[in-house]
Short mmCIF file of C-alpha atoms in Angstrom, two decimals:
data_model
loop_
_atom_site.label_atom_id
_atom_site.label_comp_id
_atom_site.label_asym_id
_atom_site.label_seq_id
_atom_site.Cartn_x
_atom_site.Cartn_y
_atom_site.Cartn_z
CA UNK A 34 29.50 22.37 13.54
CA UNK A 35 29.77 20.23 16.70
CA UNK A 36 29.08 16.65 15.88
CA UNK A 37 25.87 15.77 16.57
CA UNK A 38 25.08 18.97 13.96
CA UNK A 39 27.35 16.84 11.37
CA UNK A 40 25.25 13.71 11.92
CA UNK A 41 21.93 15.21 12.17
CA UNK A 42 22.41 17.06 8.71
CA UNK A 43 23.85 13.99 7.26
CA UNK A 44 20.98 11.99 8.12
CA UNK A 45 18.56 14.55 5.94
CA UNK A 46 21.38 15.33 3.20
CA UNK A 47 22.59 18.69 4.41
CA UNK A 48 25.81 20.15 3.90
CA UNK A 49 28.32 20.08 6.43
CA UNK A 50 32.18 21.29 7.23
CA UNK A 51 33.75 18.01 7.24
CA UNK A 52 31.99 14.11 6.40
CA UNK A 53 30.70 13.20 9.90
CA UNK A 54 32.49 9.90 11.27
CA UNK A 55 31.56 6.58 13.51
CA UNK A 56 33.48 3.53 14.57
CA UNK A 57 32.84 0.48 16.07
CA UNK A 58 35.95 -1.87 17.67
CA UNK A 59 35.66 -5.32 18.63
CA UNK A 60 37.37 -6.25 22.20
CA UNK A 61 40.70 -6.94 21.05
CA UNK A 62 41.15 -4.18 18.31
CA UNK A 63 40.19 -1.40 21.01
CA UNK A 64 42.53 -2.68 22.90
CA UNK A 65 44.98 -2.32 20.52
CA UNK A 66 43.98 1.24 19.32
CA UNK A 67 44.66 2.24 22.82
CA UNK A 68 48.36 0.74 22.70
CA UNK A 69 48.50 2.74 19.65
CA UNK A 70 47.18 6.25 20.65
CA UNK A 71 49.06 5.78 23.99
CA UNK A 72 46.07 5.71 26.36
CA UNK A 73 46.28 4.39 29.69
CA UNK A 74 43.81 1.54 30.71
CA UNK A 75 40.37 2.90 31.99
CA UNK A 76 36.78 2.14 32.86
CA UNK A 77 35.43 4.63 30.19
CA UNK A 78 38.17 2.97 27.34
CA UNK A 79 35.42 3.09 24.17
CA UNK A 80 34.51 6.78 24.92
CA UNK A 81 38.44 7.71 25.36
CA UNK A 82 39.47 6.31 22.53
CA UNK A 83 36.62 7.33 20.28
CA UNK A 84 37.74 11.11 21.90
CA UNK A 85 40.79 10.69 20.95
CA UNK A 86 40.08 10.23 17.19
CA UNK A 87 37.48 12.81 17.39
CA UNK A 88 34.79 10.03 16.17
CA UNK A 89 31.01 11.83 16.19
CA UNK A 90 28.71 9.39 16.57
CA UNK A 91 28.07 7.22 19.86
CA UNK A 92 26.64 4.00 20.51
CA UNK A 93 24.69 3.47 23.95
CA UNK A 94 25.12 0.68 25.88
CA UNK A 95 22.32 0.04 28.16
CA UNK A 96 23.82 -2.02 31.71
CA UNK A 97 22.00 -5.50 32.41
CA UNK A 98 20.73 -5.84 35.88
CA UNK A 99 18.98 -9.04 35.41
CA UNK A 100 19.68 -12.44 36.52
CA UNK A 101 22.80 -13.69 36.77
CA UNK A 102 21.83 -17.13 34.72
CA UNK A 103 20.79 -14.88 31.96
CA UNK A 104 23.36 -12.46 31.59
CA UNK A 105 25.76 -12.50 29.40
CA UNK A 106 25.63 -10.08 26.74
CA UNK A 107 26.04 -11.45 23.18
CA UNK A 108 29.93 -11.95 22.21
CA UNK A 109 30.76 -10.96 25.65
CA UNK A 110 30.29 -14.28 27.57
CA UNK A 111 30.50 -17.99 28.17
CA UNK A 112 26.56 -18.53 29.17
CA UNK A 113 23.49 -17.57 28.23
CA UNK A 114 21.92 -14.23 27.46
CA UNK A 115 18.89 -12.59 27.84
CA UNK A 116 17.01 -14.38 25.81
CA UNK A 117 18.03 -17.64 26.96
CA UNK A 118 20.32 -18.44 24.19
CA UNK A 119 23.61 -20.58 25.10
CA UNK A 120 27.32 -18.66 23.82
CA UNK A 121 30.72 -20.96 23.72
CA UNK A 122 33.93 -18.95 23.12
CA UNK A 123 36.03 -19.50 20.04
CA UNK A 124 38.96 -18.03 19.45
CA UNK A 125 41.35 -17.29 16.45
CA UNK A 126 44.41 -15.81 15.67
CA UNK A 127 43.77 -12.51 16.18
CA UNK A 128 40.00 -12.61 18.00
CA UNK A 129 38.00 -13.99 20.70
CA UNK A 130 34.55 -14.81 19.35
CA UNK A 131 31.71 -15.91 21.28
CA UNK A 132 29.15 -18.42 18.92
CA UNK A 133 26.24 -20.36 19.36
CA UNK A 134 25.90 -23.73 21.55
CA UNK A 135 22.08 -24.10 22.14
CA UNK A 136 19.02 -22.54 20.89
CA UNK A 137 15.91 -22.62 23.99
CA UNK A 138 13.79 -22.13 21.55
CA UNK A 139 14.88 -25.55 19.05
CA UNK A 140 11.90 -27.99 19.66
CA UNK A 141 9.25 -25.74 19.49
CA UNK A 142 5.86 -27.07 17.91
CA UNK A 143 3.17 -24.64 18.21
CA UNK A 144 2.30 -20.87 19.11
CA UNK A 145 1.44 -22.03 22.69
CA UNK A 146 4.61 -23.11 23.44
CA UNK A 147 6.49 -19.71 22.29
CA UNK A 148 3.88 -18.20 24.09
CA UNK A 149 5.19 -20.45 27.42
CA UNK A 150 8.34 -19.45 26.96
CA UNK A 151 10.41 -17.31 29.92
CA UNK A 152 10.26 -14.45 27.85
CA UNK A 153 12.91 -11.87 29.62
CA UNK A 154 11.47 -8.91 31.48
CA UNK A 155 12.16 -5.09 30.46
CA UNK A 156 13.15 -4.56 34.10
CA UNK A 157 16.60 -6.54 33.43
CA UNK A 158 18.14 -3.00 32.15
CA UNK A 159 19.34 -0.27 34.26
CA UNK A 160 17.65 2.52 32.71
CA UNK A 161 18.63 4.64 35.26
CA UNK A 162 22.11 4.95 34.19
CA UNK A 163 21.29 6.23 30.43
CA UNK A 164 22.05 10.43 31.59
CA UNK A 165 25.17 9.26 33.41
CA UNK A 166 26.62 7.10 30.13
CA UNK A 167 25.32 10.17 27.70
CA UNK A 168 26.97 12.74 29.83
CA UNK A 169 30.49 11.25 29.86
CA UNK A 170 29.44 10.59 25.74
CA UNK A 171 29.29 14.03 25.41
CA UNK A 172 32.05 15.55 27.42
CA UNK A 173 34.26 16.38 24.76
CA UNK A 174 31.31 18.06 22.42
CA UNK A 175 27.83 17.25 22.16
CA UNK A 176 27.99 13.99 20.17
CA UNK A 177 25.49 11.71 18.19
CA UNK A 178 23.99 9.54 20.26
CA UNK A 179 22.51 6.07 18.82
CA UNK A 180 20.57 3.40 20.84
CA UNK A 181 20.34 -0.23 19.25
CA UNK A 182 16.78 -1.12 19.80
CA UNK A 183 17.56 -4.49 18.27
CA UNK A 184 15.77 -6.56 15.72
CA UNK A 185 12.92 -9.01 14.49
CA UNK A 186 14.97 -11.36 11.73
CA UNK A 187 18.14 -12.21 13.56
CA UNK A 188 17.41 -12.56 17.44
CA UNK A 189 14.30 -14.77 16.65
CA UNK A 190 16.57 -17.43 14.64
CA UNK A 191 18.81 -16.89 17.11
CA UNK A 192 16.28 -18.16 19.85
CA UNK A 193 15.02 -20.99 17.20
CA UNK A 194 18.16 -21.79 15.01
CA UNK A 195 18.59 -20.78 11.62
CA UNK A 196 17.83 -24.16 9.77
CA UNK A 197 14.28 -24.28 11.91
CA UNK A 198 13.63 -20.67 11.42
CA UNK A 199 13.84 -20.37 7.79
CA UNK A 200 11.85 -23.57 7.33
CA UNK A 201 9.45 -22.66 9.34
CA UNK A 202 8.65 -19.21 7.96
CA UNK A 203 7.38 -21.27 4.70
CA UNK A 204 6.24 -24.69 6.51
CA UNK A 205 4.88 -23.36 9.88
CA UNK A 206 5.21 -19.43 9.83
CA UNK A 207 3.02 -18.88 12.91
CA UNK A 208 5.72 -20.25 14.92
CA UNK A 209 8.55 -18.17 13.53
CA UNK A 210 5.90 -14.82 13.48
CA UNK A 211 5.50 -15.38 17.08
CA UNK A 212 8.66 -15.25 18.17
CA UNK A 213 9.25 -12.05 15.86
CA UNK A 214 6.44 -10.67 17.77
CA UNK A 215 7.69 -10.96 20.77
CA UNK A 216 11.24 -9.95 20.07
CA UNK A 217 9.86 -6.93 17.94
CA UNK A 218 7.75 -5.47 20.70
CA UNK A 219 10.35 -6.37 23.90
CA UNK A 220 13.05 -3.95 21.50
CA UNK A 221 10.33 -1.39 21.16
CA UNK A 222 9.96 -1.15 24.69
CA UNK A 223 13.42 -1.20 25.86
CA UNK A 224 13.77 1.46 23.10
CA UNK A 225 11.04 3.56 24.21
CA UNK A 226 12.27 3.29 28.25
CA UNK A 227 15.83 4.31 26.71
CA UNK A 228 14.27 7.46 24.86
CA UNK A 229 12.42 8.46 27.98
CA UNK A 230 15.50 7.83 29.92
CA UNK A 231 17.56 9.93 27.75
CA UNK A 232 14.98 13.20 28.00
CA UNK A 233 16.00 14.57 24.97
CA UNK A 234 19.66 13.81 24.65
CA UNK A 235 19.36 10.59 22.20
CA UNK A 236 19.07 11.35 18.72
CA UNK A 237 19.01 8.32 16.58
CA UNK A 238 17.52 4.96 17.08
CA UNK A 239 18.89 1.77 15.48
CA UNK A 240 17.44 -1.29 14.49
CA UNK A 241 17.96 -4.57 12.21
CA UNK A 242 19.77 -8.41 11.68
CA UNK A 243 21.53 -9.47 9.16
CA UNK A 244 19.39 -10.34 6.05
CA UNK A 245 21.99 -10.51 3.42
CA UNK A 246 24.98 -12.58 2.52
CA UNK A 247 27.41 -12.21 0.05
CA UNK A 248 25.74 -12.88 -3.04
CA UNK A 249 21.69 -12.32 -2.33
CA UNK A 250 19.36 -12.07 0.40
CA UNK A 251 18.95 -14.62 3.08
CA UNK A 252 15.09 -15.14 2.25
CA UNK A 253 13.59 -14.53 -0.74
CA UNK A 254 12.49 -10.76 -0.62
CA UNK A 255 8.69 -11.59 -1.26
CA UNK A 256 8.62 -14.18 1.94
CA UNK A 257 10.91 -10.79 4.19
CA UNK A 258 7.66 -8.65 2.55
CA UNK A 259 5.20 -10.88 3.87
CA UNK A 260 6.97 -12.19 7.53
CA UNK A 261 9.43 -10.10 8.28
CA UNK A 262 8.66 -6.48 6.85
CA UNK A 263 5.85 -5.60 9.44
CA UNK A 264 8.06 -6.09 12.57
CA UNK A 265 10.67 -4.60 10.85
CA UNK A 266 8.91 -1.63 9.87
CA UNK A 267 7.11 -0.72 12.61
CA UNK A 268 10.29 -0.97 14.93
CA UNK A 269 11.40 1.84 12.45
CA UNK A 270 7.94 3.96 12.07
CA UNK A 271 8.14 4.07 16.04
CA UNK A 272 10.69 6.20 16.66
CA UNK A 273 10.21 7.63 13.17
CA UNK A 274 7.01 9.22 14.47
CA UNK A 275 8.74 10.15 17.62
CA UNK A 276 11.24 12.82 15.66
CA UNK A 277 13.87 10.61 15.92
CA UNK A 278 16.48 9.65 13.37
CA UNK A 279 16.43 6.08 12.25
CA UNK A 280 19.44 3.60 11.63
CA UNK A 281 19.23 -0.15 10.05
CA UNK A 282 21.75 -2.69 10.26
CA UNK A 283 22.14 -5.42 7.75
CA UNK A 284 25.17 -6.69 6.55
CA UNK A 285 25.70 -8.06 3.02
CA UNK A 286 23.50 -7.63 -0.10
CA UNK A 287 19.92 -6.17 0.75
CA UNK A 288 18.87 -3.88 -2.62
CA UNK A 289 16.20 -5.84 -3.27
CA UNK A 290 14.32 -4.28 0.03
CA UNK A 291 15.74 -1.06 0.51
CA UNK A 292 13.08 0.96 -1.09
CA UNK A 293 10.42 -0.80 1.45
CA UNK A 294 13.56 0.66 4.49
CA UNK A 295 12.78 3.97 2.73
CA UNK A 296 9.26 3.58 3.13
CA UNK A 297 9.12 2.31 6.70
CA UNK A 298 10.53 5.79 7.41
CA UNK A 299 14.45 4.84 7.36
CA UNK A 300 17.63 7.78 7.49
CA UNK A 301 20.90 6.08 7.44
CA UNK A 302 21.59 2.13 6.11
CA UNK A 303 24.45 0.71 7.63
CA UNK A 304 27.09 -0.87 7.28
CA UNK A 305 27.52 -1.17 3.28
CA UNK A 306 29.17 -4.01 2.27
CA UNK A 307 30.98 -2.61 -0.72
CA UNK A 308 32.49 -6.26 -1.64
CA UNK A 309 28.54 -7.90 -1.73
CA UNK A 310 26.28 -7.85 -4.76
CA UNK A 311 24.67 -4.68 -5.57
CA UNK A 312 26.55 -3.18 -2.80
CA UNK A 313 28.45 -0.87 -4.42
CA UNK A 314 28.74 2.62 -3.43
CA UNK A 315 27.84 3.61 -7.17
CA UNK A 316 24.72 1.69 -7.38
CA UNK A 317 23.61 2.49 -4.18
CA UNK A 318 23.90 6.29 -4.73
CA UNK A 319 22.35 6.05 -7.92
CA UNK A 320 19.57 4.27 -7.04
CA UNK A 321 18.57 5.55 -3.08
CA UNK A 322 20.76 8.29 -2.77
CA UNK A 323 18.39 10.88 -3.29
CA UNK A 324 16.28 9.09 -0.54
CA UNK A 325 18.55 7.78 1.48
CA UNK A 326 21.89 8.29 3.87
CA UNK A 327 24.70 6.20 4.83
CA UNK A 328 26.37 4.71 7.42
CA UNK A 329 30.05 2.64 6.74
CA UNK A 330 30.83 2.13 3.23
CA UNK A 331 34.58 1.07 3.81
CA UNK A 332 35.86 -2.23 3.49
CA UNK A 333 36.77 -4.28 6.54
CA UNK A 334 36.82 -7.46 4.55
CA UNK A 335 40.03 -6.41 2.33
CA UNK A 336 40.75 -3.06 2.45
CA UNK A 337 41.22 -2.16 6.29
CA UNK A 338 42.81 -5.06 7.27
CA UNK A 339 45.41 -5.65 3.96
CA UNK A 340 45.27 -2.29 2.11
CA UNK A 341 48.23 0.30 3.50
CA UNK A 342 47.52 3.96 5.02
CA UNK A 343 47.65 5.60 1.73
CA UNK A 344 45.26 3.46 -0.06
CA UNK A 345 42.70 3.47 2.98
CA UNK A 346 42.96 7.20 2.79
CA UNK A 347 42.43 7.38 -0.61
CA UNK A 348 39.68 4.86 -1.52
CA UNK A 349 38.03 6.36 1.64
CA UNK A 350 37.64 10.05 0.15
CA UNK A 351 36.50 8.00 -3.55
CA UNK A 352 33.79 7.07 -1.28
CA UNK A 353 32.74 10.54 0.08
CA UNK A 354 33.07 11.27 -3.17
CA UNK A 355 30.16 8.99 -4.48
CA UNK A 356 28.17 8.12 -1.28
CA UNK A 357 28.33 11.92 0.27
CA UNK A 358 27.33 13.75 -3.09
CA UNK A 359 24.58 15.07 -1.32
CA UNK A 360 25.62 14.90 2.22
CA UNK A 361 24.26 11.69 3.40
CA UNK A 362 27.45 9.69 4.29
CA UNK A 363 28.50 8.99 7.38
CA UNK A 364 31.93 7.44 7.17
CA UNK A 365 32.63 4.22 8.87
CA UNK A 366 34.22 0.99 8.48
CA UNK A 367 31.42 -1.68 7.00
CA UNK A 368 31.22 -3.22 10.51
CA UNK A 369 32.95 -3.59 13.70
CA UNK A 370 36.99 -2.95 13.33
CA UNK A 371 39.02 -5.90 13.37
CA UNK A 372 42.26 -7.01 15.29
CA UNK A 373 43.30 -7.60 12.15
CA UNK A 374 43.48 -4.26 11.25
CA UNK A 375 46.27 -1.72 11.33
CA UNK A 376 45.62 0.97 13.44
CA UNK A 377 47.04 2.95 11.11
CA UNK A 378 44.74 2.31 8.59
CA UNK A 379 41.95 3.22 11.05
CA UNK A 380 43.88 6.79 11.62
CA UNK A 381 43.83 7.27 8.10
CA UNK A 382 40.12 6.45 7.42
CA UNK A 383 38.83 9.33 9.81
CA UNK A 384 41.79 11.40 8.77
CA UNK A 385 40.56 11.53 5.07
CA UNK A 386 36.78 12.19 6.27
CA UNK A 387 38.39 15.04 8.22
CA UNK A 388 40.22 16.53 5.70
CA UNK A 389 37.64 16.26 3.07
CA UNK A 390 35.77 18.93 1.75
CA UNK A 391 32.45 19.73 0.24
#
């Protein structure tokens, strides 16, 4: 099978030859990957180096061609993005983080004034360069190719602040469903431009925000239901409808709304954070996995960064074990990869999906 045959059929619980792989790097552990696999510096790094390991699924980066006051990408940048949000760099030990220093959107009061807002314009994105990025994507073998669309919890608190947003959504929540609104339908857009863009070479499209922490969900799962779960679901009925395959990103501890995912029209759940509550690869095959797929499922919070090669390698084929029963696993670290992580350990990760067998 040529990989985006292994992704496709692990999105609808088919057999395949080997467990289908992703990974995603932050800066400054690509970097190091590349040290490690000996690759010289290049503009096309992410692609090389996910060539290199043989990875199957691709993420598409879309290039901004908007103004220069709002363009810096999100944990890319000292500024402000698209949306108008302000980033400050932090770093640590290993990492250099980009967080939050403003929110545009802070002293809001009523619907008007979201509605006043300088919304950004879908014209900021080179669309025109979607083939081009695909084409080098698939040089090697015809990979998986996932767009991000984006989502309607996280951006809009983003724009608003957390503390205001969550308030709101009990106190005020017109305010907070307007700016969902509008950051729901400018991701459908993009998303559908992308698709277009792509003519038939883009197979899944993503969408999400963080609506879990460790121990629960964010918001109770009856206020998501009511102001969250329409925006949400329709970003993933969309391309649902469309004969694409759909991707959701949340990380942390989310069971208490994955059968409404499943019923938006949702494939593959991502990234599965094994430590968090409910998370765990049994309970989550036992209770979806009949419905669902996979995406991630192996620790970047202990494992990956403190666990050796042989124990990556190991718990990582437990998991295909339990998660990939019925084909629907897509292995993956539970998030971006780390610069605290052996490279190694990454190795050995894709080297036990590649050695498994059904």
């Amino acid at each position: 099978m040529d990989s985006r045959s292994r992704i496709i059929a692990a999105c609808e619980r088919r057999g395949t030859d080997r467990s289908p792989t992703s990974a995603r790097f932050t800066p400054d552990a690509l970097e190091l990957m590349r040290l490690h696999l000996g690759l010289r510096e290049s503009d096309n790094l992410l692609n090389d180096v996910l060539d290199e390991l043989d990875v199957d699924m691709r993420w598409l980066g879309l290039p901004f061609i908007g103004p220069e006051e709002r363009s810096t990408p999100t944990l890319s940048g000292v500024g402000r993005d698209f949306w108008g949000v302000g980033h400050v760099k932090v770093e640590t030990a290993t990492e250099t983080y980009y967080e939050f220093s403003d929110h545009p959107l802070a002293e809001v009061r009523s619907v008007a004034e979201v509605e006043a807002y300088d919304w950004p314009d879908l014209d900021w994105w080179d669309y025109s360069a979607v083939p081009d990025l695909i084409e080098r994507m698939n040089a090697r073998d015809r990979r998986a190719v996932l767009f991000m669309a984006g989502g309607a919890f996280e951006t809009p608190w983003y724009m608003c602040g957390m503390e205001k947003f969550l308030t709101e959504l009990h106190l005020a929540p017109e305010i907070p469903e307007a700016i969902c609104r509008h950051v729901a339908e400018y991701y459908r857009q993009r998303a559908l431009r992308v698709i277009d863009a792509a003519a038939g070479k883009l197979e899944i499209v993503g969408s999400g925000g963080d609506i879990g922490t460790q121990r629960g969900m964010m918001v109770r799962p009856e206020t998501w239901r009511q102001r969250i779960k329409p925006f949400t679901g329709r970003l993933i009925q969309t391309f649902r409808k469309m004969g694409m395959k759909t991707f959701y990103h949340s990380c942390g501890s989310i069971v208490p709304v994955i059968d409404d995912l499943i019923e938006a029209g949702l494939d593959l759940l991502d990234p599965i954070q094994v430590g968090a509550e409910g998370m765990s690869p049994e309970n989550l095959y036992s209770r979806f996995g009949d419905r669902l797929s996979f995406h991630g499922g192996i620790d970047e919070q202990e494992l990956l960064p403190h666990g050796t090669a042989t124990e990556v390698y190991d718990e990582t084929k437990r998991t295909i074990d339990i998660l990939g029963q019925q084909g629907g696993f897509v292995v993956s670290a539970a998030h971006q990869i780390q610069a605290d992580t052996p490279p190694e350990n990454v190795v050995a990760m894709l080297q036990a999906a590649k050695d498994y067998r059904w």
